[in-house]
Coordinates of C-alpha atoms and ligand atoms in Angstrom, one line a residue:
X10 CA 0.0 0.0 0.0
X11 CA 1.5 3.4 -1.0
X12 CA 1.3 6.4 1.3
X13 CA -2.3 7.4 1.8
X14 CA -3.6 10.5 0.1
X15 CA -5.6 12.9 2.3
X16 CA -8.3 15.2 0.9
X17 CA -11.3 17.1 1.9
X18 CA -13.7 15.7 -0.7
X19 CA -13.4 12.3 -2.4
X20 CA -15.8 11.6 -5.2
X21 CA -16.4 8.1 -6.5
X22 CA -17.5 8.2 -10.1
X23 CA -16.8 10.7 -12.9
X24 CA -20.2 10.8 -14.6
X25 CA -22.3 14.0 -14.9
X26 CA -23.0 13.9 -11.1
X27 CA -19.4 13.3 -10.0
X28 CA -17.5 15.5 -12.5
X29 CA -19.9 18.5 -12.0
X30 CA -19.5 18.2 -8.2
X31 CA -15.7 18.1 -8.7
X32 CA -15.6 21.1 -10.9
X33 CA -17.8 23.2 -8.6
X34 CA -15.7 22.0 -5.6
X35 CA -12.6 23.0 -7.4
X36 CA -14.0 26.5 -8.1
X37 CA -14.8 26.8 -4.4
X38 CA -11.3 25.9 -3.4
X39 CA -12.1 22.5 -1.9
X40 CA -9.2 20.0 -2.1
X41 CA -10.9 17.3 -4.2
X42 CA -10.0 13.8 -5.5
X43 CA -12.2 12.2 -8.2
X44 CA -11.9 8.4 -8.7
X45 CA -13.1 7.0 -12.0
X46 CA -12.8 3.3 -13.0
X47 CA -13.8 3.6 -16.6
X48 CA -14.0 6.9 -18.5
X49 CA -14.6 10.5 -17.4
X50 CA -18.1 11.5 -18.4
X51 CA -19.7 8.3 -17.2
X52 CA -22.7 6.7 -18.8
X53 CA -24.0 9.9 -20.2
X54 CA -21.1 11.0 -22.3
X55 CA -19.6 7.6 -23.2
X56 CA -22.5 5.2 -23.6
X57 CA -25.7 7.2 -23.0
X58 CA -27.1 10.7 -23.8
X59 CA -24.5 11.9 -26.2
X60 CA -23.8 8.8 -28.4
X61 CA -27.5 8.1 -28.6
X62 CA -28.3 11.6 -29.7
X63 CA -25.5 11.4 -32.3
X64 CA -26.9 8.3 -33.8
X65 CA -30.4 9.8 -33.7
X66 CA -29.1 12.6 -35.9
X67 CA -27.4 10.1 -38.3
X68 CA -30.6 8.1 -38.6
X69 CA -32.7 11.3 -39.1
X70 CA -30.5 12.6 -41.9
X71 CA -30.4 9.2 -43.6
X72 CA -34.2 8.7 -43.3
X73 CA -34.9 12.3 -44.6
X74 CA -32.7 11.6 -47.7
X75 CA -34.5 8.4 -48.3
X76 CA -37.8 10.3 -48.3
X77 CA -36.3 12.5 -51.1
X78 CA -35.4 9.4 -53.2
X79 CA -39.1 9.0 -53.9
X80 CA -41.8 11.6 -54.6
X81 CA -41.2 14.5 -52.1
X82 CA -43.8 17.2 -51.8
X83 CA -40.9 19.6 -51.2
X84 CA -39.8 19.1 -54.8
X85 CA -36.5 17.6 -53.9
X86 CA -35.3 14.5 -55.6
X87 CA -32.2 12.6 -54.5
X88 CA -30.5 9.4 -55.6
X89 CA -31.0 6.5 -53.2
X90 CA -28.7 7.2 -50.2
X91 CA -26.2 4.8 -48.8
X92 CA -24.9 4.4 -45.2
X93 CA -21.3 3.9 -44.3
X94 CA -21.9 2.7 -40.8
X95 CA -18.2 2.7 -39.8
X96 CA -18.0 6.4 -40.6
X97 CA -21.2 7.1 -38.7
X98 CA -19.8 5.3 -35.6
X99 CA -16.4 7.1 -36.0
X100 CA -18.2 10.4 -36.1
X101 CA -20.2 9.6 -33.0
X102 CA -17.0 8.4 -31.2
X103 CA -15.2 11.6 -32.1
X104 CA -17.9 13.7 -30.5
X105 CA -17.7 11.5 -27.3
X106 CA -13.8 11.9 -27.3
X107 CA -14.0 15.6 -27.7
X108 CA -16.4 16.0 -24.8
X109 CA -14.7 13.6 -22.4
X110 CA -11.3 15.2 -23.2
X111 CA -12.9 18.5 -22.4
X112 CA -14.1 17.2 -19.0
X113 CA -10.5 16.1 -18.2
X114 CA -9.3 19.6 -19.1
X115 CA -11.9 21.3 -17.0
X116 CA -11.0 19.1 -14.0
X117 CA -7.4 20.0 -14.4
X118 CA -8.1 23.7 -14.7
X119 CA -10.0 23.5 -11.4
X120 CA -7.2 21.6 -9.7
X121 CA -9.1 18.4 -9.2
X122 CA -6.9 15.3 -8.7
X123 CA -8.2 12.6 -11.0
X124 CA -7.3 9.0 -9.9
X125 CA -7.9 6.3 -12.5
X126 CA -9.1 3.0 -11.0
X127 CA -11.9 1.3 -9.2
X128 CA -12.6 2.5 -5.7
X129 CA -13.3 0.0 -2.9
X130 CA -14.9 1.5 0.1
X131 CA -13.1 0.7 3.4
X132 CA -15.2 2.9 5.7
X133 CA -17.0 6.2 5.4
X134 CA -13.8 8.2 5.3
X135 CA -11.5 5.8 3.4
X136 CA -11.3 4.1 0.0
X137 CA -8.7 1.9 -1.7
X138 CA -8.3 2.4 -5.4
X139 CA -7.3 -0.7 -7.3
X140 CA -5.0 0.2 -10.2
X141 CA -4.9 -3.4 -11.4
X142 CA -8.2 -2.9 -13.1
X143 CA -6.5 -0.4 -15.3
X144 CA -4.0 -3.1 -16.4
X145 CA -1.2 -1.6 -14.2
X146 CA 0.1 -4.0 -11.6
X147 CA 0.8 -2.2 -8.3
X148 CA -0.4 -1.7 -4.7
X149 CA -3.8 -0.1 -4.1
X150 CA -3.8 3.6 -3.4
X151 CA -5.5 4.5 -0.1
X152 CA -7.4 7.8 0.0
X153 CA -8.7 9.4 3.2
X154 CA -11.3 12.2 3.2
X155 CA -13.5 14.3 5.3
X156 CA -16.4 14.0 2.9
X157 CA -17.2 11.1 0.6
X158 CA -19.5 11.6 -2.4
X159 CA -21.0 8.5 -3.9
X160 CA -21.7 9.0 -7.6
X161 CA -21.4 5.5 -9.0
X162 CA -24.3 5.8 -11.4
X163 CA -26.3 2.9 -12.8
X164 CA -26.1 -0.1 -15.1
X165 CA -28.6 -1.8 -17.4
X166 CA -31.1 -4.0 -15.7
X167 CA -31.0 -7.6 -17.1
X168 CA -33.9 -10.0 -17.5
X169 CA -33.1 -13.0 -15.2
X170 CA -34.2 -15.5 -17.8
X171 CA -32.4 -13.8 -20.7
X172 CA -29.0 -12.4 -19.5
X173 CA -26.9 -10.2 -21.6
X174 CA -24.5 -12.0 -24.0
X175 CA -24.6 -13.2 -27.6
X176 CA -27.6 -11.9 -29.4
X177 CA -29.0 -10.3 -26.2
X178 CA -27.6 -6.8 -25.9
X179 CA -27.9 -3.7 -23.8
X180 CA -27.9 0.0 -25.0
X181 CA -24.1 0.0 -24.7
X182 CA -23.7 -2.6 -27.5
X183 CA -26.6 -1.1 -29.5
X184 CA -24.7 2.2 -29.6
X185 CA -21.6 0.7 -31.2
X186 CA -22.8 -1.8 -33.8
X187 CA -20.1 -3.3 -36.1
X188 CA -22.9 -4.1 -38.5
X189 CA -26.6 -3.7 -38.5
X190 CA -28.8 -6.7 -37.8
X191 CA -31.6 -7.4 -40.3
X192 CA -34.1 -7.8 -37.5
X193 CA -34.0 -6.3 -34.0
X194 CA -36.5 -7.1 -31.2
X195 CA -36.5 -4.6 -28.3
X196 CA -37.8 -5.4 -24.8
X197 CA -39.2 -2.2 -23.2
X198 CA -40.9 0.7 -24.9
X199 CA -39.4 3.3 -22.6
X200 CA -36.7 5.9 -23.3
X201 CA -34.0 3.6 -24.6
X202 CA -36.3 1.2 -26.4
X203 CA -38.0 3.9 -28.4
X204 CA -35.0 6.2 -29.0
X205 CA -32.8 3.4 -30.3
X206 CA -35.7 1.5 -31.9
X207 CA -36.3 4.6 -34.0
X208 CA -32.6 4.9 -34.9
X209 CA -32.4 1.2 -36.1
X210 CA -35.7 1.4 -38.0
X211 CA -34.7 4.6 -39.8
X212 CA -31.4 2.9 -40.8
X213 CA -33.4 0.1 -42.4
X214 CA -33.6 -2.6 -39.7
X215 CA -36.9 -4.4 -39.1
X216 CA -37.8 -3.5 -35.5
X217 CA -40.3 -5.0 -33.1
X218 CA -40.8 -3.5 -29.6
X219 CA -42.4 -5.6 -26.9
X220 CA -43.9 -3.7 -23.9
X221 CA -45.4 -5.2 -20.8
X222 CA -47.7 -2.2 -20.2
X223 CA -50.7 -1.2 -22.4
X224 CA -49.0 1.7 -24.0
X225 CA -45.6 3.0 -25.1
X226 CA -43.7 5.4 -22.7
X227 CA -46.0 4.5 -19.8
X228 CA -44.3 7.1 -17.6
X229 CA -45.9 9.8 -19.7
X230 CA -49.6 10.6 -20.0
X231 CA -51.6 8.8 -22.7
X232 CA -52.5 11.8 -24.9
X233 CA -48.8 12.9 -25.0
X234 CA -47.6 9.6 -26.4
X235 CA -50.3 9.2 -29.1
X236 CA -48.4 11.1 -31.8
X237 CA -45.3 9.0 -31.0
X238 CA -47.3 5.8 -31.3
X239 CA -48.7 6.9 -34.6
X240 CA -45.3 7.9 -36.0
X241 CA -43.7 4.6 -34.9
X242 CA -46.5 2.7 -36.7
X243 CA -46.1 4.7 -39.9
X244 CA -42.3 4.1 -39.7
X245 CA -43.1 0.4 -39.7
X246 CA -42.1 -0.4 -36.1
X247 CA -44.0 -3.4 -34.8
X248 CA -45.5 -2.5 -31.4
X249 CA -46.5 -5.4 -29.1
X250 CA -48.2 -4.0 -26.1
X251 CA -49.4 -5.8 -22.9
X252 CA -47.1 -8.6 -24.1
X253 CA -44.9 -10.8 -22.0
X254 CA -41.4 -11.9 -23.1
X255 CA -40.9 -15.6 -22.5
X256 CA -37.2 -16.0 -23.7
X257 CA -35.1 -16.8 -26.7
X258 CA -36.5 -19.2 -29.3
X259 CA -34.8 -22.6 -29.4
X260 CA -32.7 -21.8 -32.4
X261 CA -31.6 -18.6 -30.7
X262 CA -32.8 -16.5 -33.7
X263 CA -36.0 -15.2 -32.3
X264 CA -37.8 -13.9 -29.2
X265 CA -40.7 -15.8 -27.8
X266 CA -43.6 -13.6 -26.7
X267 CA -47.0 -14.1 -25.2
X268 CA -49.4 -11.5 -26.6
X269 CA -52.6 -10.8 -24.7
X270 CA -55.4 -13.2 -25.5
X271 CA -53.5 -14.9 -28.3
X272 CA -51.1 -17.8 -29.0
X273 CA -47.5 -17.6 -28.0
X274 CA -45.4 -16.6 -31.0
X275 CA -41.8 -16.0 -32.0
X276 CA -40.6 -12.6 -33.3
X277 CA -37.7 -13.0 -35.7
X278 CA -34.7 -11.3 -34.1
X279 CA -31.0 -11.5 -35.0
X280 CA -30.5 -9.3 -31.9
X281 CA -32.5 -8.5 -28.9
X282 CA -32.1 -5.2 -27.1
X283 CA -33.2 -5.4 -23.5
X284 CA -34.2 -1.9 -22.3
X285 CA -36.3 -2.5 -19.2
X286 CA -34.7 0.1 -17.0
X287 CA -31.4 0.7 -15.2
X288 CA -30.3 -0.3 -11.7
X289 CA -28.3 1.9 -9.3
X290 CA -24.7 0.6 -9.1
X291 CA -24.9 -0.2 -5.4
X292 CA -23.6 -3.7 -5.5
X293 CA -19.9 -4.4 -4.9
X294 CA -17.2 -1.9 -4.1
X295 CA -17.8 -2.4 -0.4
X296 CA -20.8 0.0 -0.4
X297 CA -22.9 -2.4 1.6
X298 CA -20.3 -2.3 4.5
X299 CA -21.5 1.3 5.2
X300 CA -25.0 -0.1 6.0
X301 CA -26.6 3.0 4.5
X302 CA -30.4 3.4 4.5
X303 CA -31.6 2.2 1.0
X304 CA -34.7 2.4 -1.1
X305 CA -34.3 -1.0 -2.8
X306 CA -31.1 -0.8 -4.8
X307 CA -31.0 3.0 -4.6
X308 CA -29.1 4.9 -1.8
X309 CA -31.6 6.9 0.2
X310 CA -30.8 10.6 0.5
X311 CA -32.5 13.6 2.1
X312 CA -33.3 16.9 0.5
X313 CA -29.6 17.9 0.8
X314 CA -28.3 14.7 -0.8
X315 CA -27.0 13.4 2.6
X316 CA -27.1 9.6 3.2
X317 CA -27.8 8.1 6.6
X318 CA -24.1 8.3 7.4
X319 CA -22.6 11.6 8.5
X320 CA -20.1 12.9 5.9
X321 CA -21.3 10.5 3.2
X322 CA -23.3 12.1 0.3
X323 CA -24.9 10.5 -2.7
X324 CA -26.1 11.8 -6.0
X325 CA -27.3 10.9 -9.5
X326 CA -28.6 7.5 -10.7
X327 CA -27.2 5.8 -7.6
X328 CA -30.0 7.6 -5.7
X329 CA -32.8 6.3 -8.0
X330 CA -35.4 7.9 -10.3
X331 CA -35.5 10.1 -12.2
X332 CA -32.2 8.8 -13.7
X333 CA -31.4 11.9 -15.8
X334 CA -28.0 13.5 -16.4
X335 CA -29.2 17.1 -15.5
X336 CA -30.6 15.9 -12.2
X337 CA -27.2 14.3 -11.3
X338 CA -25.4 17.5 -12.3
X339 CA -27.7 19.7 -10.2
X340 CA -27.2 17.4 -7.2
X341 CA -23.5 17.5 -7.7
X342 CA -23.3 21.3 -7.7
X343 CA -25.6 21.3 -4.6
X344 CA -23.3 19.0 -2.6
X345 CA -20.1 20.9 -3.5
X346 CA -21.6 24.1 -2.4
X347 CA -22.8 22.7 1.0
X348 CA -19.3 21.3 1.6
X349 CA -18.0 24.8 1.0
X350 CA -20.4 26.0 3.7
X351 CA -23.2 27.3 1.6
X352 CA -26.8 26.6 2.7
X353 CA -28.3 24.6 -0.2
X354 CA -31.2 22.2 -0.6
X355 CA -32.0 20.0 -3.6
X356 CA -35.7 20.8 -3.9
X357 CA -36.2 21.7 -7.6
X358 CA -39.7 22.9 -8.6
X359 CA -39.4 20.7 -11.7
X360 CA -37.0 18.4 -13.4
X361 CA -37.7 18.5 -17.1
X362 CA -37.6 15.2 -19.0
X363 CA -37.2 14.7 -22.7
X364 CA -37.6 11.6 -24.9
X365 CA -35.8 12.1 -28.2
X366 CA -38.2 10.1 -30.3
X367 CA -39.6 11.4 -33.6
X368 CA -41.7 13.4 -32.6
X369 CA -40.0 14.3 -29.3
X370 CA -41.7 14.4 -26.0
X371 CA -40.9 17.0 -23.3
X372 CA -42.4 17.5 -19.8
X373 CA -41.8 19.6 -16.8
X374 CA -43.9 19.7 -13.6
X375 CA -47.3 18.2 -13.3
X376 CA -49.7 16.8 -16.0
X377 CA -53.4 17.5 -15.5
X378 CA -53.8 13.9 -14.0
X379 CA -50.9 14.5 -11.6
X380 CA -52.3 17.8 -10.5
X381 CA -55.7 16.3 -9.9
X382 CA -54.1 13.4 -8.0
X383 CA -52.3 16.0 -5.8
X384 CA -55.6 17.5 -4.9
X385 CA -55.0 20.7 -6.9
X386 CA -57.8 22.5 -8.7
X387 CA -56.1 23.0 -12.0
X388 CA -57.0 24.3 -15.5
X389 CA -55.1 23.5 -18.7
X390 CA -54.6 24.9 -22.1
X391 CA -53.6 22.9 -25.2
X392 CA -52.3 24.5 -28.4
X393 CA -51.9 22.2 -31.5
X394 CA -48.8 22.5 -33.6
X395 CA -51.0 22.2 -36.7
X396 CA -52.0 25.8 -36.0
X397 CA -48.4 27.0 -35.8
X398 CA -46.9 28.4 -39.0
X399 CA -43.3 27.5 -38.2
X400 CA -44.3 23.9 -37.5
X401 CA -46.0 23.7 -40.9
X402 CA -42.8 24.9 -42.6
X403 CA -40.9 22.2 -40.8
X404 CA -43.4 19.5 -41.9
X405 CA -44.0 19.0 -38.2
X406 CA -47.7 19.5 -37.4
X407 CA -48.4 16.4 -35.4
X408 CA -48.3 17.4 -31.7
X409 CA -49.2 20.0 -29.2
X410 CA -48.1 22.1 -26.2
X411 CA -50.1 21.9 -23.0
X412 CA -49.9 24.0 -19.9
X413 CA -51.3 23.2 -16.5
X414 CA -52.0 25.9 -13.9
X415 CA -53.8 26.5 -10.7
X416 CA -57.3 27.7 -11.3
X417 CA -57.3 30.3 -8.5
X418 CA -54.1 32.2 -9.1
X419 CA -52.9 30.8 -12.5
X420 CA -49.6 29.7 -11.1
X421 CA -48.0 27.4 -13.7
X422 CA -47.8 23.8 -12.4
X423 CA -46.6 21.9 -15.5
X424 CA -45.9 21.8 -19.2
X425 CA -46.1 19.0 -21.7
X426 CA -45.3 19.0 -25.4
X427 CA -45.0 16.5 -28.2
X428 CA -43.6 17.5 -31.7
X429 CA -40.5 17.7 -33.8
X430 CA -37.8 19.8 -32.1
X431 CA -39.8 20.4 -28.9
X432 CA -37.0 19.2 -26.7
X433 CA -35.7 22.8 -26.8
X434 CA -38.9 23.9 -25.0
X435 CA -37.4 22.2 -21.8
X436 CA -35.6 25.5 -21.0
X437 CA -38.7 27.7 -21.2
X438 CA -40.8 25.1 -19.3
X439 CA -38.3 24.7 -16.5
X440 CA -37.6 28.4 -16.1
X441 CA -41.3 29.4 -15.9
X442 CA -42.0 26.8 -13.2
X443 CA -38.8 27.5 -11.2
X444 CA -39.5 31.3 -11.4
X445 CA -43.1 30.9 -10.2
X446 CA -44.6 32.3 -13.5
X447 CA -48.3 32.7 -13.9
X448 CA -50.2 32.1 -17.2
X449 CA -50.4 35.9 -17.7
X450 CA -46.5 36.1 -17.5
X451 CA -46.1 33.7 -20.4
X452 CA -49.1 34.7 -22.3
X453 CA -48.0 38.4 -22.3
X454 CA -44.4 37.7 -23.1
X455 CA -43.6 38.5 -26.8
X456 CA -42.5 35.3 -28.5
X457 CA -40.6 35.6 -31.8
X458 CA -42.5 34.9 -35.0
X459 CA -42.4 32.5 -36.7
X460 CA -41.2 30.0 -34.1
X461 CA -42.6 26.8 -32.7
X462 CA -42.2 28.5 -29.3
X463 CA -45.2 30.7 -30.1
X464 CA -47.2 27.6 -29.2
X465 CA -46.0 28.0 -25.6
X466 CA -47.5 31.5 -25.5
X467 CA -50.6 30.4 -27.2
X468 CA -51.1 27.4 -24.8
X469 CA -50.9 29.9 -21.9
X470 CA -53.4 32.2 -23.6
X471 CA -55.7 29.3 -24.4
X472 CA -55.8 28.4 -20.7
X473 CA -56.9 32.0 -20.0
X474 CA -59.5 31.7 -22.8
X475 CA -57.7 34.2 -25.0
X476 CA -55.9 32.0 -27.7
X477 CA -55.4 34.1 -30.9
X478 CA -54.6 31.5 -33.5
X479 CA -56.8 28.5 -32.6
Ligands
LIG527 P1 -23.0 7.7 -14.4 O1 -23.0 8.6 -15.6 O2 -23.4 6.3 -14.6 O3 -21.5 7.7 -13.9 C1 -21.0 6.9 -12.9 C2 -19.5 6.7 -13.1 O4 -19.0 6.1 -11.9 C3 -19.1 5.8 -14.2 O5 -18.2 6.5 -15.1 C4 -18.5 4.6 -13.6 O6 -17.4 4.0 -14.3 C5 -18.0 5.2 -12.3 N1 -17.9 4.2 -11.2 C6 -18.8 3.4 -10.7 N2 -18.4 2.7 -9.6 C7 -17.1 3.1 -9.4 C8 -16.1 2.8 -8.5 N3 -16.3 1.9 -7.5 N4 -14.9 3.4 -8.6 C9 -14.6 4.2 -9.6 N5 -15.5 4.6 -10.5 C10 -16.8 4.1 -10.4 N6 -30.1 11.2 -19.4 C11 -30.6 12.4 -19.8 O7 -30.7 13.3 -19.0 N7 -30.8 12.7 -21.1 C12 -30.6 11.7 -22.1 O8 -30.8 12.0 -23.3 C13 -30.1 10.4 -21.7 N8 -29.9 9.5 -22.6 C14 -29.5 8.3 -22.2 C15 -29.3 7.3 -23.1 C16 -28.8 6.0 -22.8 C17 -28.6 5.0 -23.8 C18 -28.6 5.8 -21.4 C19 -28.0 4.4 -21.0 C20 -28.8 6.7 -20.4 C21 -29.2 8.0 -20.8 N9 -29.5 9.0 -19.9 C22 -29.9 10.2 -20.3 C23 -29.3 8.8 -18.4 C24 -27.9 9.4 -18.0 O9 -26.9 8.8 -18.7 C25 -27.7 9.2 -16.5 O10 -28.8 9.7 -15.8 C26 -26.4 9.9 -16.0 O11 -25.3 9.4 -16.7 C27 -26.3 9.6 -14.5 O12 -25.1 10.3 -14.1 P2 -24.3 9.7 -12.8 O13 -23.2 10.7 -12.6 O14 -25.2 9.5 -11.7 O15 -23.8 8.3 -13.2
LIG528 P1 -37.5 3.0 -18.9 O1 -37.9 2.9 -17.5 O2 -37.6 4.3 -19.6 O3 -38.4 2.0 -19.8 C1 -38.5 0.6 -19.5 C2 -39.7 0.0 -20.1 O4 -39.6 -1.4 -20.1 C3 -41.0 0.4 -19.4 O5 -41.9 0.9 -20.4 C4 -41.5 -0.9 -18.8 O6 -42.9 -1.0 -18.7 C5 -40.9 -1.9 -19.7 N1 -40.7 -3.2 -19.2 C6 -40.1 -3.5 -18.0 N2 -40.0 -4.9 -17.8 C7 -40.5 -5.4 -19.0 C8 -40.6 -6.8 -19.4 N3 -40.2 -7.8 -18.7 N4 -41.2 -7.0 -20.6 C9 -41.6 -5.9 -21.4 N5 -41.5 -4.6 -21.0 C10 -40.9 -4.4 -19.8 O7 -36.0 2.3 -19.0 P2 -35.0 2.4 -20.2 O8 -35.6 2.7 -21.5 O9 -34.2 1.1 -20.0 O10 -34.0 3.6 -19.7 C11 -33.4 3.5 -18.5 C12 -33.2 4.9 -17.9 O11 -32.3 5.6 -18.6 C13 -34.5 5.8 -18.0 O12 -35.3 5.6 -16.8 C14 -34.0 7.1 -18.1 O13 -33.9 7.6 -16.8 C15 -32.6 7.0 -18.7 N6 -32.7 7.5 -20.1 C16 -33.1 8.7 -20.4 C17 -33.1 9.2 -21.7 C18 -33.5 10.6 -21.9 O14 -33.6 11.4 -21.0 N7 -33.9 11.0 -23.1 C19 -32.8 8.4 -22.7 C20 -32.4 7.0 -22.4 C21 -32.3 6.6 -21.1

């Protein structure tokens, strides 16, 4: 064992939660060590948010060009496009490299010590980092700290009867295909299943999605996902709802499913992408020796991201749902500021969520159903994108923007939208809720014309009974 390193803050995990905490701690002058076993940037930058959005863009461009190879109403005619998958993957990987290198540079700039290796927790103030995992033989490095921040993230959940391996893949493998399968069956019509299912379908793969619930994206309200359902159908994605997955077919070339009220059948599948959620990475690494209070596999934290052990904090996917990068980042910043002595709580008025399907879905705050369930007397206003000029010029008229507000004082409680490009509404939605805006504030703000954002203003006006264009 080499000489122990002493630090004020020790962060385990260099994903969006851990690296943001480290940068903020560095800015605040807190001596900080960040331990990362794989690659800076974590799931999000390496095998999650960024690579998936890069491939969504590749697929969108390819699919749009294919549309021009036929009879396009826009008057554009193109030769039949071809895909060079190796170049697409190299382009995606270059974006990932650029971003992860940038994180390394930011950590250096803020004087954060980065230790490469897997941390094993000895006690609430001590870890040993095993350099062997990096292929370098040597003694473990002991690090002692005043504060320990757990930011170990999550890993794909497996189906016990169909573990990962061979044709059964997780999002990690699906994001770096060497070649495209002819047929892909996807288990789970959630974020990953539908984002990556759309990519593969647009690149020409026959895609079937199997979902246990009675609709796709069951975490969102039914009206919101209808345009996504319709678009997937017209893209030719097979949707098998309320359907149970039984396992691989005997020849290993298909997925056995049990549809509702019908015979068991086999979906042809050269590959099967299992996307049934992610599990906090709370097993191993000595975490259980701390005997922290848990919520199932997630580490339980209070409204300041404190665990049940003094001086041990936890953030991000390790602390459970919603498993979103921007939540992890906000928690990381919050913890660093508290360690610097600031009074901070993690009680956001809303955490926006976006599903990058085509059309996209974005939400922040409460839906009408959630407001009712919370006992709030709420009104809502819906504005269809079919009545928005910019949406027409973008061939993107399927969808709507909806606002939910208190009936008595018009305080905005939530926003939902579905449509092409509406992910960018997340900023306006989040700001209006966090700043305590009322319908009148948004309705009387001048929105630039022609933009899809005008639908935000119109939804607020509609809730007030004053919509101008519908
Ligand atoms: P992670 O990013 O998982 O980082 C944890 C890090 O800790 C990892 O780098 C890991 O190697 C390291 N680590 C773990 N244990 C140890 C140890 N013992 N020692 C050293 N290092 C350790 N979210 C969004 O908001 N928007 C999206 O568009 C989006 N798309 C996604 C697409 C996919 C395909 C996937 C899989 C996820 C997506 N997510 C998205 C979710 C997002 O990636 C996570 O919410 C986010 O990465 C969580 O950040 P984190 O810091 O908590 O953990
Ligand atoms: P998810 O929770 O979004 O969806 C899982 C789906 O699988 C659900 O619809 C569920 O009903 C279904 N399911 C579960 N067990 C099943 C079974 N045995 N058979 C059939 N269906 C089954 O999970 P995910 O898509 O794996 O994504 C994991 C997490 O990653 C998400 O919760 C999200 O936090 C994050 N993520 C976010 C984004 C984004 O923000 N755009 C994108 C990708 C992933």
